[in-house]
Every structure is written in C-alpha cells, then in structure tokens.
mmCIF file of C-alpha atoms in Angstrom:
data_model
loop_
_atom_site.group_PDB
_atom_site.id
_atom_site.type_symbol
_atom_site.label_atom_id
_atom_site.label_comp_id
_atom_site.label_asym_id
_atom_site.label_seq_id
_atom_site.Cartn_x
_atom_site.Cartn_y
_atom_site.Cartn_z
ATOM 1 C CA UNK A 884 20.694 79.373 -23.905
ATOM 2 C CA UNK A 885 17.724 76.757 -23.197
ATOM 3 C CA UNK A 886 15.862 79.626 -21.517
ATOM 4 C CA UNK A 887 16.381 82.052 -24.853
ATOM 5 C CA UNK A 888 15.188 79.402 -26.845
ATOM 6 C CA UNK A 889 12.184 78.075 -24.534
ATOM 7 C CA UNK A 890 10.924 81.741 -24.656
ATOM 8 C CA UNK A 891 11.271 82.076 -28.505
ATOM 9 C CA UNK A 892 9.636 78.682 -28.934
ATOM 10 C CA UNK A 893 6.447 80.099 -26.994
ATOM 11 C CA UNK A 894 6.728 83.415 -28.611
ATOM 12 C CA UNK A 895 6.153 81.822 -31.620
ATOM 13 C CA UNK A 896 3.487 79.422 -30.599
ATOM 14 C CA UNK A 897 1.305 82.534 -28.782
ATOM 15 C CA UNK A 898 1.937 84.454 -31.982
ATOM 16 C CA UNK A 899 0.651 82.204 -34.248
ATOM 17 C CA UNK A 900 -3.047 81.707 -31.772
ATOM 18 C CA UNK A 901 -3.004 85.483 -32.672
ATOM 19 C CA UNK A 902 -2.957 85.207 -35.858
ATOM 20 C CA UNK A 903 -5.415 82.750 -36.448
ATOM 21 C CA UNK A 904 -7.991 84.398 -34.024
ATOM 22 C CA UNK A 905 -7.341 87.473 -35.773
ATOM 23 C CA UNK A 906 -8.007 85.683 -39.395
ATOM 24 C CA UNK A 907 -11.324 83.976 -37.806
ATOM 25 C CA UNK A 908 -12.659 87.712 -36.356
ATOM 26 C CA UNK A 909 -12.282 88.954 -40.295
ATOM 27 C CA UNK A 910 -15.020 86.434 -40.984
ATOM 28 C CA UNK A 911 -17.120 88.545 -39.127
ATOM 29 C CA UNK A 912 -18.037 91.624 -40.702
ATOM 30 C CA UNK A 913 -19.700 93.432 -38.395
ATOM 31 C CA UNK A 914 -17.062 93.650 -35.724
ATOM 32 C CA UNK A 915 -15.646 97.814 -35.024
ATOM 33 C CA UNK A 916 -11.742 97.148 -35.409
ATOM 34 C CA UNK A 917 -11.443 100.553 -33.698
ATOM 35 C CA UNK A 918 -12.820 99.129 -30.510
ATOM 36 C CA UNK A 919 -10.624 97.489 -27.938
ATOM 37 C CA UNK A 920 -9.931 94.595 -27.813
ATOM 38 C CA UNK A 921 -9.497 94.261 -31.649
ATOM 39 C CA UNK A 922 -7.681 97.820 -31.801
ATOM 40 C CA UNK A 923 -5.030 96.265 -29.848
ATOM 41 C CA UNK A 924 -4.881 92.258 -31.579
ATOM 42 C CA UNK A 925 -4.570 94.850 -34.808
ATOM 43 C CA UNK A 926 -2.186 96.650 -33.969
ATOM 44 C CA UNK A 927 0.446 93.509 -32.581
ATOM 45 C CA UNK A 928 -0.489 91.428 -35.900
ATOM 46 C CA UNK A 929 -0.961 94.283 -38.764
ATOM 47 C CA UNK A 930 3.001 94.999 -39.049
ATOM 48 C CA UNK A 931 3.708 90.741 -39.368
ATOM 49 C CA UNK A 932 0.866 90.638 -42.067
ATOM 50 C CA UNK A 933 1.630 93.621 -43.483
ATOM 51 C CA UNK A 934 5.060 91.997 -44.803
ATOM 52 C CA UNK A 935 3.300 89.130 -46.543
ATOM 53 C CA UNK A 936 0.185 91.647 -48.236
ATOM 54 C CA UNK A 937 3.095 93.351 -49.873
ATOM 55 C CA UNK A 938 4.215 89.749 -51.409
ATOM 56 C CA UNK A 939 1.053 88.583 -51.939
ATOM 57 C CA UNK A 940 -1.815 91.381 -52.701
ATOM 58 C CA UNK A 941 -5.761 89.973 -51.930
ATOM 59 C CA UNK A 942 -7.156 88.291 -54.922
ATOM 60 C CA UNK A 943 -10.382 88.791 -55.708
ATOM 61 C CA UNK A 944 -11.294 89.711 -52.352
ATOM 62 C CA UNK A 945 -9.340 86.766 -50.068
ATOM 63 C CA UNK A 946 -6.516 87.921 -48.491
ATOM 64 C CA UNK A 947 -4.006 84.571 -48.707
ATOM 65 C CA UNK A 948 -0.865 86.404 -46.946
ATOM 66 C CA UNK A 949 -2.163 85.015 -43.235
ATOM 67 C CA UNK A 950 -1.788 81.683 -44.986
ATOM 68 C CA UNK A 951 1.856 82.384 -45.816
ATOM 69 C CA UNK A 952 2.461 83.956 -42.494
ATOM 70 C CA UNK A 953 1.282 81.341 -40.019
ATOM 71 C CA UNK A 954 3.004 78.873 -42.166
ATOM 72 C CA UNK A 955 6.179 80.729 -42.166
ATOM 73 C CA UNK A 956 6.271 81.092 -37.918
ATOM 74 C CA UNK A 957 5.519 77.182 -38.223
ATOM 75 C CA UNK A 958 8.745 76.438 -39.855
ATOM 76 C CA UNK A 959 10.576 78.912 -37.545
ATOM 77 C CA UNK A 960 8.870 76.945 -34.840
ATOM 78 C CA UNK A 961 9.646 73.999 -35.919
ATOM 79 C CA UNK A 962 13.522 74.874 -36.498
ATOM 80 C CA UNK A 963 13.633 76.446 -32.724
ATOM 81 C CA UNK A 964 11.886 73.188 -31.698
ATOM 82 C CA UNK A 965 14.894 71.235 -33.184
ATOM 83 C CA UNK A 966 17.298 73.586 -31.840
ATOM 84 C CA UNK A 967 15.113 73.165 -28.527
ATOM 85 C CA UNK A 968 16.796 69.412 -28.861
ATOM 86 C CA UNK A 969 19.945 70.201 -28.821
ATOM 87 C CA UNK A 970 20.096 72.492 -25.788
#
C-alpha cells in the first residue's frame, strides 16, 4: 500500500512541474507547439487542462483554468501526503 501511495504522491508532484512549465512556455509566443519537445508536454497536459477550459472559458484573453488545475493536484497531493502518514 505505501508503495501505491509513494508512486501517486510523485505522480502528482511531476505532474504538477508539467504543468507549470507548460503555463511558463505559453508566455512565449513564438515557440512551434508542433515541434517536439512541446508536441509531446501538449499532448500529456492538454486532456488535464482541457477539463478545467470547459469550467472556466479564457477571459479576455488569460486562460485561468491552469490556475484551477495545479491547485486542484495540490489538494490531491496534499490528501495522498496525509494518507502517506498513515501507511
């Protein structure tokens, strides 16, 4: 069980550095998503942040659904991390 958990925990943790480097590449607007290795950091965090665009649409031209994402996995972490306790 501490071994399912463990690898959750850093699931989570690896997920959410994906996230945020893919939120800090859309600063850049010059960067070819269709290139590797941004076809591929799309493609793993698209369907996540897909879920929370659907929730939350861009307003005028920020997209705030990575916001609501990243803070979601946090609590998840944080809930495994607790659970990470008692194992």
């Amino acid at each position: 069980m501490y071994l399912l958990i463990n690898t959750l925990a850093s699931f989570i943790q690896i997920y959410t550095v994906l996230l945020i480097i893919r939120v800090l590449l859309t600063w850049f607007p010059n960067i070819n998503w269709y290139n590797q290795p941004f076809t591929t950091l799309s493609q793993i965090t698209d369907p996540y942040l897909n879920l929370f665009r659907r929730i939350i649409p861009p307003l005028g031209g920020m997209d705030f659904s990575p916001m609501l994402a990243i803070i979601l996995l946090q609590l998840l972490g944080s809930l495994i991390g607790g659970l990470q306790a008692y194992a």
